[in-house]
Tab-separated table of C-alpha atoms and ligand atoms in Angstrom:
chain	number	residue	atom	x	y	z
A	29	MET	CA	71.420	79.059	57.291
A	30	SER	CA	70.000	75.655	56.461
A	31	ARG	CA	72.619	72.998	56.956
A	32	ILE	CA	73.379	69.971	54.825
A	33	TYR	CA	73.660	66.764	56.843
A	34	PHE	CA	75.990	64.086	55.441
A	35	ASP	CA	76.994	62.470	58.730
A	36	ASN	CA	74.430	59.686	59.016
A	37	ALA	CA	76.964	57.049	60.029
A	38	SER	CA	77.562	59.107	63.182
A	39	THR	CA	73.888	59.375	63.896
A	40	THR	CA	70.610	59.841	62.038
A	41	PRO	CA	67.770	62.311	62.562
A	42	ILE	CA	64.867	60.692	64.371
A	43	ASP	CA	61.931	59.613	62.192
A	44	PRO	CA	59.006	61.980	62.975
A	45	ASP	CA	56.546	59.061	63.411
A	46	VAL	CA	58.959	57.448	65.889
A	47	LEU	CA	59.239	60.723	67.784
A	48	ASP	CA	55.429	61.065	67.983
A	49	PHE	CA	55.099	57.476	69.178
A	50	MET	CA	57.777	57.962	71.841
A	51	THR	CA	56.323	61.270	73.011
A	52	ASP	CA	52.951	59.624	73.397
A	53	ILE	CA	54.475	56.819	75.455
A	54	MET	CA	56.330	59.275	77.709
A	55	LYS	CA	53.141	61.258	78.271
A	56	GLU	CA	50.620	58.456	78.610
A	57	HIS	CA	52.408	55.197	79.438
A	58	TYR	CA	54.898	56.175	82.088
A	59	GLY	CA	54.369	53.161	84.329
A	60	ASN	CA	57.324	51.098	85.506
A	61	PRO	CA	57.251	47.835	83.521
A	62	SER	CA	57.992	45.908	86.729
A	63	SER	CA	54.830	47.239	88.437
A	64	ILE	CA	51.908	44.872	88.449
A	65	HIS	CA	49.197	47.530	88.081
A	66	ALA	CA	47.653	48.551	84.756
A	67	TYR	CA	50.230	51.287	84.019
A	68	GLY	CA	53.054	48.844	84.642
A	69	ARG	CA	51.440	46.137	82.534
A	70	LYS	CA	50.974	48.573	79.629
A	71	ALA	CA	54.659	49.585	79.779
A	72	LYS	CA	55.664	45.915	79.921
A	73	SER	CA	53.512	45.112	76.903
A	74	LEU	CA	55.146	47.937	74.920
A	75	ILE	CA	58.545	46.381	75.625
A	76	GLU	CA	57.415	42.876	74.702
A	77	ASP	CA	55.784	44.136	71.499
A	78	ALA	CA	59.077	45.835	70.617
A	79	ARG	CA	60.995	42.628	71.313
A	80	LYS	CA	58.671	40.662	69.042
A	81	THR	CA	58.969	43.269	66.263
A	82	ILE	CA	62.782	43.167	66.376
A	83	ALA	CA	62.937	39.359	66.709
A	84	ASP	CA	60.580	38.941	63.722
A	85	ILE	CA	62.618	41.321	61.547
A	86	LEU	CA	65.860	39.497	62.380
A	87	ASN	CA	64.215	36.056	62.293
A	88	SER	CA	65.355	35.200	65.809
A	89	SER	CA	63.340	34.068	68.802
A	90	ILE	CA	62.104	36.717	71.255
A	91	GLY	CA	64.147	35.103	74.036
A	92	GLU	CA	67.343	35.992	72.171
A	93	ILE	CA	66.866	39.798	72.107
A	94	PHE	CA	68.097	41.814	75.124
A	95	PHE	CA	67.686	45.586	75.355
A	96	THR	CA	70.649	47.728	76.379
A	97	SER	CA	71.521	51.434	76.589
A	98	SER	CA	73.654	51.332	73.422
A	99	ALA	CA	75.581	49.123	71.055
A	100	THR	CA	78.700	49.910	73.065
A	101	GLU	CA	77.084	48.246	76.061
A	102	ALA	CA	75.841	45.350	73.932
A	103	ASN	CA	79.258	44.682	72.387
A	104	ASN	CA	81.035	44.978	75.733
A	105	MET	CA	78.494	42.610	77.260
A	106	ALA	CA	79.063	39.993	74.554
A	107	LEU	CA	82.858	40.190	74.679
A	108	ILE	CA	83.207	40.289	78.473
A	109	ALA	CA	80.701	37.454	78.976
A	110	SER	CA	82.425	35.329	76.340
A	111	VAL	CA	85.602	35.395	78.387
A	112	LYS	CA	84.067	35.281	81.866
A	113	ASP	CA	81.238	32.833	81.272
A	114	LEU	CA	81.961	30.914	78.083
A	115	GLY	CA	85.657	30.163	78.621
A	116	ILE	CA	86.965	32.049	75.573
A	117	ARG	CA	90.790	32.337	75.706
A	118	HIS	CA	91.618	33.550	72.210
A	119	ILE	CA	89.816	36.381	70.357
A	120	ILE	CA	90.435	37.062	66.682
A	121	SER	CA	89.446	40.478	65.402
A	122	SER	CA	90.701	43.189	63.042
A	123	PRO	CA	92.441	46.564	63.432
A	124	THR	CA	89.546	48.337	61.663
A	125	GLU	CA	86.895	47.467	64.271
A	126	HIS	CA	85.119	50.281	66.109
A	127	PRO	CA	86.874	51.460	69.312
A	128	ASN	CA	84.062	49.983	71.423
A	129	VAL	CA	85.331	46.554	70.405
A	130	LEU	CA	89.070	47.278	70.229
A	131	LYS	CA	89.155	48.938	73.667
A	132	ALA	CA	87.089	46.126	75.183
A	133	LEU	CA	89.583	43.618	73.773
A	134	GLU	CA	92.543	45.543	75.252
A	135	THR	CA	90.838	45.556	78.650
A	136	LEU	CA	90.068	41.841	78.444
A	137	GLN	CA	93.670	41.098	77.513
A	138	ASP	CA	94.975	43.125	80.474
A	139	THR	CA	92.464	41.693	82.936
A	140	TYR	CA	92.178	38.048	81.912
A	141	ASP	CA	95.418	37.507	80.024
A	142	ILE	CA	93.626	36.148	76.987
A	143	ARG	CA	95.217	36.028	73.547
A	144	ILE	CA	94.129	38.635	70.982
A	145	THR	CA	95.009	38.284	67.295
A	146	LEU	CA	94.251	41.151	64.897
A	147	LEU	CA	94.002	39.951	61.295
A	148	ALA	CA	95.843	41.810	58.554
A	149	VAL	CA	93.659	44.007	56.334
A	150	ASP	CA	94.391	45.081	52.761
A	151	ASN	CA	94.343	48.695	51.555
A	152	LYS	CA	90.549	48.589	51.312
A	153	GLY	CA	89.995	47.112	54.760
A	154	ASN	CA	89.303	43.519	53.630
A	155	ILE	CA	90.471	40.605	55.740
A	156	ASP	CA	92.038	37.497	54.235
A	157	LEU	CA	89.750	34.509	54.874
A	158	ALA	CA	92.692	32.110	54.392
A	159	GLU	CA	94.525	33.830	57.259
A	160	LEU	CA	91.429	33.562	59.451
A	161	GLU	CA	91.039	29.869	58.606
A	162	ASN	CA	94.688	29.234	59.325
A	163	ILE	CA	94.512	30.898	62.751
A	164	LEU	CA	91.247	29.180	63.633
A	165	SER	CA	92.522	25.747	62.691
A	166	SER	CA	95.883	26.103	64.423
A	167	SER	CA	94.768	27.577	67.759
A	168	ALA	CA	93.885	24.978	70.387
A	169	ALA	CA	92.314	27.558	72.724
A	170	LYS	CA	88.580	28.201	72.974
A	171	LYS	CA	88.065	30.937	70.361
A	172	LEU	CA	85.773	33.826	69.490
A	173	VAL	CA	85.897	35.832	66.279
A	174	SER	CA	84.768	39.452	66.584
A	175	LEU	CA	84.398	41.120	63.199
A	176	MET	CA	82.001	43.876	62.201
A	177	TYR	CA	79.527	43.620	59.341
A	178	ALA	CA	80.048	47.119	57.849
A	179	ASN	CA	82.889	49.461	58.665
A	180	ASN	CA	81.644	52.789	59.986
A	181	GLU	CA	84.475	54.859	58.472
A	182	ILE	CA	85.119	53.378	55.038
A	183	GLY	CA	82.012	51.243	54.488
A	184	THR	CA	83.876	48.014	53.689
A	185	LEU	CA	81.755	44.915	54.370
A	186	HIS	CA	83.312	41.841	55.917
A	187	PRO	CA	82.210	38.546	54.320
A	188	VAL	CA	80.106	37.637	57.350
A	189	ASP	CA	78.529	34.479	55.889
A	190	GLN	CA	81.917	32.974	55.146
A	191	ILE	CA	83.311	34.102	58.507
A	192	ALA	CA	80.363	32.413	60.242
A	193	ARG	CA	80.960	29.198	58.240
A	194	LEU	CA	84.657	29.147	59.180
A	195	CYS	CA	83.750	29.730	62.828
A	196	ARG	CA	81.295	26.844	62.782
A	197	GLU	CA	83.764	24.482	61.092
A	198	ASN	CA	86.419	25.369	63.658
A	199	HIS	CA	84.160	25.396	66.741
A	200	ALA	CA	84.670	29.124	67.341
A	201	LEU	CA	82.026	31.588	68.497
A	202	PHE	CA	81.229	34.559	66.262
A	203	HIS	CA	80.394	38.048	67.538
A	204	CYS	CA	79.451	40.591	64.875
A	205	ASP	CA	79.102	44.335	65.473
A	206	THR	CA	76.181	44.902	63.097
A	207	VAL	CA	75.574	48.520	64.118
A	208	GLN	CA	76.019	50.031	60.642
A	209	ALA	CA	74.203	47.137	58.951
A	210	ILE	CA	70.993	46.829	60.970
A	211	GLY	CA	68.095	48.327	59.023
A	212	LYS	CA	70.338	48.715	55.943
A	213	PHE	CA	70.946	45.061	54.983
A	214	PRO	CA	68.618	42.073	55.401
A	215	ILE	CA	69.643	39.932	58.373
A	216	ASP	CA	68.260	36.425	58.845
A	217	LEU	CA	69.520	34.912	62.077
A	218	GLN	CA	68.068	31.484	61.304
A	219	ALA	CA	70.234	31.292	58.195
A	220	TRP	CA	73.312	32.979	59.677
A	221	PRO	CA	75.135	30.998	62.386
A	222	VAL	CA	76.282	33.913	64.523
A	223	HIS	CA	76.370	33.941	68.331
A	224	PHE	CA	76.091	37.655	69.152
A	225	ILE	CA	75.045	40.712	67.151
A	226	SER	CA	74.443	44.281	68.299
A	227	GLY	CA	72.236	47.165	67.193
A	228	SER	CA	71.872	50.843	68.035
A	229	ALA	CA	68.605	52.709	67.391
A	230	HIS	CA	70.167	56.082	66.570
A	231	LYS	CA	71.846	54.639	63.462
A	232	PHE	CA	68.485	53.796	61.862
A	233	TYR	CA	66.398	56.910	62.607
A	234	GLY	CA	65.523	55.867	66.151
A	235	PRO	CA	66.443	57.463	69.485
A	236	LYS	CA	69.908	57.745	71.017
A	237	GLY	CA	70.681	55.776	74.173
A	238	THR	CA	68.899	52.584	73.103
A	239	GLY	CA	70.393	49.410	71.691
A	240	PHE	CA	70.119	45.659	71.824
A	241	LEU	CA	72.177	42.515	71.946
A	242	TYR	CA	71.128	39.314	70.212
A	243	ILE	CA	72.428	36.315	72.120
A	244	ASN	CA	72.043	33.011	70.324
A	245	SER	CA	70.192	30.712	72.738
A	246	VAL	CA	73.025	28.151	72.705
A	247	ASN	CA	75.008	30.590	74.904
A	248	GLN	CA	74.213	30.942	78.598
A	249	ILE	CA	75.906	34.060	79.896
A	250	LYS	CA	75.688	36.119	83.072
A	251	PRO	CA	74.638	39.786	83.229
A	252	LEU	CA	77.078	42.694	83.160
A	253	PHE	CA	74.911	44.750	85.549
A	254	VAL	CA	73.202	43.217	88.533
A	255	GLY	CA	70.262	44.513	90.548
A	256	GLY	CA	66.655	44.041	89.478
A	257	ALA	CA	65.344	41.137	87.433
A	258	GLN	CA	64.704	43.114	84.232
A	259	GLU	CA	65.423	41.548	80.835
A	260	ARG	CA	64.955	38.089	82.330
A	261	ASN	CA	67.759	38.753	84.831
A	262	MET	CA	70.182	39.678	82.052
A	263	ARG	CA	70.209	43.463	82.416
A	264	ALA	CA	69.215	45.111	85.687
A	265	SER	CA	67.762	48.649	85.563
A	266	THR	CA	64.332	50.074	84.783
A	267	GLU	CA	63.781	49.754	81.064
A	268	ASN	CA	63.867	52.747	78.699
A	269	VAL	CA	60.310	52.014	77.573
A	270	HIS	CA	59.870	54.845	75.047
A	271	GLY	CA	63.393	54.278	73.678
A	272	ILE	CA	62.842	50.546	73.222
A	273	ALA	CA	59.428	51.025	71.615
A	274	GLY	CA	60.847	53.796	69.394
A	275	MET	CA	63.773	51.594	68.360
A	276	ALA	CA	61.436	48.785	67.262
A	277	MET	CA	59.266	51.179	65.293
A	278	ALA	CA	62.324	52.759	63.635
A	279	LEU	CA	63.662	49.325	62.670
A	280	LYS	CA	60.299	48.332	61.241
A	281	ILE	CA	60.163	51.482	59.089
A	282	ALA	CA	63.809	51.058	58.007
A	283	SER	CA	63.243	47.399	57.092
A	284	GLN	CA	60.044	48.088	55.164
A	285	ASN	CA	61.789	50.810	53.137
A	286	MET	CA	65.201	49.136	52.931
A	287	ASP	CA	65.226	48.359	49.206
A	288	SER	CA	63.892	51.700	48.014
A	289	ARG	CA	66.154	53.658	50.379
A	290	ASN	CA	69.218	51.638	49.353
A	291	ARG	CA	68.455	52.142	45.640
A	292	TYR	CA	68.040	55.877	46.169
A	293	ILE	CA	71.222	56.151	48.259
A	294	LEU	CA	73.243	54.081	45.779
A	295	ASP	CA	72.282	56.533	43.044
A	296	LEU	CA	73.300	59.472	45.272
A	297	ARG	CA	76.599	57.761	46.021
A	298	GLN	CA	77.361	57.336	42.323
A	299	TYR	CA	76.459	60.983	41.720
A	300	LEU	CA	78.751	62.097	44.563
A	301	ILE	CA	81.628	59.982	43.224
A	302	THR	CA	81.242	61.352	39.682
A	303	SER	CA	80.842	64.934	40.895
A	304	LEU	CA	83.947	64.756	43.098
A	305	LYS	CA	85.946	63.141	40.292
A	306	ASP	CA	84.805	65.957	37.974
A	307	ILE	CA	86.442	68.450	40.341
A	308	SER	CA	89.794	66.683	40.316
A	309	ASP	CA	91.122	63.327	39.256
A	310	ASP	CA	93.347	63.509	42.323
A	311	ILE	CA	90.330	62.933	44.579
A	312	SER	CA	90.213	59.247	45.459
A	313	PHE	CA	88.153	57.013	47.729
A	314	CYS	CA	88.892	54.613	50.588
A	315	GLY	CA	87.446	51.144	50.880
A	316	ASN	CA	85.757	48.839	48.380
A	317	MET	CA	84.253	50.598	45.387
A	318	GLU	CA	83.011	47.760	43.161
A	319	GLU	CA	81.359	45.377	45.611
A	320	SER	CA	81.100	44.613	49.341
A	321	PHE	CA	80.579	48.233	50.362
A	322	HIS	CA	77.993	50.099	52.415
A	323	PRO	CA	76.018	52.254	49.939
A	324	ALA	CA	75.623	55.143	52.385
A	325	ILE	CA	79.287	55.515	53.386
A	326	LEU	CA	81.783	57.216	51.064
A	327	ASN	CA	85.193	58.208	52.398
A	328	ALA	CA	86.913	60.649	50.036
A	329	LEU	CA	90.590	61.600	50.071
A	330	ILE	CA	90.978	65.231	49.044
A	331	PRO	CA	94.446	66.417	47.992
A	332	SER	CA	96.263	68.914	50.114
A	333	SER	CA	95.870	72.657	49.571
A	334	PRO	CA	95.998	75.510	52.114
A	335	LYS	CA	92.209	75.443	52.542
A	336	THR	CA	91.663	71.692	52.336
A	337	ASP	CA	94.114	71.238	55.196
A	338	LEU	CA	91.366	72.800	57.293
A	339	LEU	CA	88.759	70.871	55.354
A	340	MET	CA	86.346	69.880	58.099
A	341	MET	CA	86.326	73.386	59.513
A	342	ASN	CA	85.743	74.943	56.099
A	343	LEU	CA	82.941	72.503	55.249
A	344	ASP	CA	81.319	73.314	58.559
A	345	ILE	CA	81.582	77.065	57.908
A	346	ALA	CA	79.884	76.447	54.548
A	347	GLY	CA	77.030	74.660	56.358
A	348	ILE	CA	78.034	71.079	55.534
A	349	CYS	CA	78.069	68.428	58.269
A	350	ALA	CA	80.384	65.534	57.433
A	351	SER	CA	82.992	63.690	59.432
A	352	ALA	CA	86.757	63.266	59.357
A	353	GLY	CA	86.625	59.759	60.748
A	354	SER	CA	84.285	58.118	63.208
A	355	ALA	CA	82.288	60.351	65.551
A	356	CYS	CA	84.239	59.029	68.497
A	357	SER	CA	87.568	60.159	67.040
A	358	SER	CA	86.448	63.444	65.507
A	359	GLY	CA	87.943	66.422	67.256
A	360	VAL	CA	91.098	64.415	67.886
A	361	GLU	CA	93.981	65.735	65.820
A	362	GLN	CA	95.420	62.372	64.808
A	363	GLN	CA	94.449	60.229	61.836
A	364	SER	CA	91.826	57.566	62.411
A	365	HIS	CA	93.006	54.065	63.308
A	366	VAL	CA	91.011	52.693	60.348
A	367	LEU	CA	92.736	54.910	57.782
A	368	GLN	CA	96.069	54.071	59.399
A	369	ALA	CA	95.333	50.347	59.213
A	370	ILE	CA	94.594	50.539	55.471
A	371	GLY	CA	97.731	52.590	54.862
A	372	VAL	CA	96.320	56.022	53.991
A	373	PRO	CA	99.204	58.519	54.276
A	374	ASP	CA	98.472	60.938	57.111
A	375	ASN	CA	98.960	64.012	54.897
A	376	MET	CA	95.707	63.214	53.020
A	377	ASN	CA	92.445	64.940	53.955
A	378	ALA	CA	89.870	62.240	54.486
A	379	VAL	CA	86.231	63.189	54.669
A	380	ARG	CA	83.495	60.678	55.304
A	381	PHE	CA	80.235	61.546	53.600
A	382	SER	CA	77.498	59.317	54.994
A	383	MET	CA	74.147	59.591	53.287
A	384	SER	CA	70.494	59.019	54.016
A	385	HIS	CA	67.267	58.977	52.018
A	386	HIS	CA	66.804	62.629	53.078
A	387	ASN	CA	69.798	63.814	51.019
A	388	THR	CA	69.496	65.138	47.472
A	389	LYS	CA	71.612	65.669	44.357
A	390	GLU	CA	71.198	69.422	44.846
A	391	GLU	CA	72.951	69.073	48.182
A	392	ILE	CA	75.736	67.145	46.482
A	393	ASP	CA	76.080	69.947	43.905
A	394	PHE	CA	76.422	72.418	46.769
A	395	ILE	CA	79.051	70.290	48.541
A	396	CYS	CA	81.050	69.868	45.341
A	397	ASN	CA	81.000	73.616	44.638
A	398	VAL	CA	82.431	74.223	48.096
A	399	VAL	CA	85.106	71.520	47.673
A	400	ALA	CA	86.065	72.870	44.229
A	401	LYS	CA	86.469	76.400	45.635
A	402	LEU	CA	88.540	75.138	48.558
A	403	LEU	CA	90.815	73.187	46.241
A	404	LYS	CA	91.422	76.250	44.046
A	405	SER	CA	92.168	78.580	46.946
B	2	LIG	N1	79.849	50.003	66.451
B	2	LIG	C1	79.891	50.744	65.333
B	2	LIG	C2	80.331	50.097	64.054
B	2	LIG	C3	79.520	52.090	65.342
B	2	LIG	O1	79.565	52.808	64.224
B	2	LIG	C4	79.113	52.659	66.589
B	2	LIG	C5	78.775	54.097	66.672
B	2	LIG	O2	79.398	54.941	66.030
B	2	LIG	C6	79.069	51.846	67.720
B	2	LIG	C7	79.442	50.527	67.624
B	2	LIG	C8	78.644	52.388	69.057
B	2	LIG	O3	77.237	52.553	69.082
B	2	LIG	P1	76.523	53.336	70.294
B	2	LIG	O4	76.554	54.783	69.928
B	2	LIG	O5	75.129	52.799	70.345
B	2	LIG	O6	77.268	53.015	71.522
């Protein structure tokens, strides 16, 4: 049975050209980048080429890009270093952040007794900029704001330009988890006064287990891991050469095709919305629908029926891969923290469809047939 994959916010299939490139590197260029012989120098040059590619795409300097094993590592590194090395005592975030940020904040609070404030969100996951401004201007502590660009479960975008402006006006640092936005939205780090952003290759058709942290050069932080002198002493451990090179290539392809892919996906999204609404007017959607949304992420609330109560299982049996919440919380019987934060009643069946340029309207027709049958049964 051929399966239909609508779970691209969890992870994306690797681009075949990226896979070929990485395979070639693993076969031919297996030197350790720290070795001074020709094999080592070749591996090192692959890493530095990748750094330049990513820095150019994001309009940052090469000295501001640090490779990591994942975005989880990158975000943890930024948050932990902010407290340990930059004197941050108050972190302002939101209850709809990814667990890799929320759990890091809990740990920092327990370990360093810093203050954490979670902003209120409305029923679409939007923060109130006036509340943020109020907190920033009234807190005397050294502050960091940690807010994601695009929510991985409901697709709501935070107004990152305005958040950055408020941070600058109030002398706060800004960390942005840009994992769902990298390769999907243009990012210009010269124009955007942010201190840390993170990326993860497997969200933009690159390999799993490879990410990066952008650290604005005004911040001098210490490494999370110590050992060798890799990544200019910022991240000890032999580099994942093929992963890093593959990530840069995947980001280049995603950036070059960003507009056409986004246009195509936006059309699919509209088709999915209309098709689901045609099944039942009782199907509704979470998050922003008019503006400030991620085109590829659509979280649908399907009314209760005997079969839709086992919705994810029944979709899977029908050959459809989608997600109940974020990948990290799928399989867990309780409602996602994001849906809870925006006030979705826990008797609703939420299914996140996350699309890519590989999906088609025919696949959407198939999904909607299955959903319609489940609702009738
Ligand atoms: N941040 C967001 C918004 C995500 O969606 C994810 C992955 O689901 C992560 C961070 C973690 O990324 P990684 O898998 O590279 O650790």
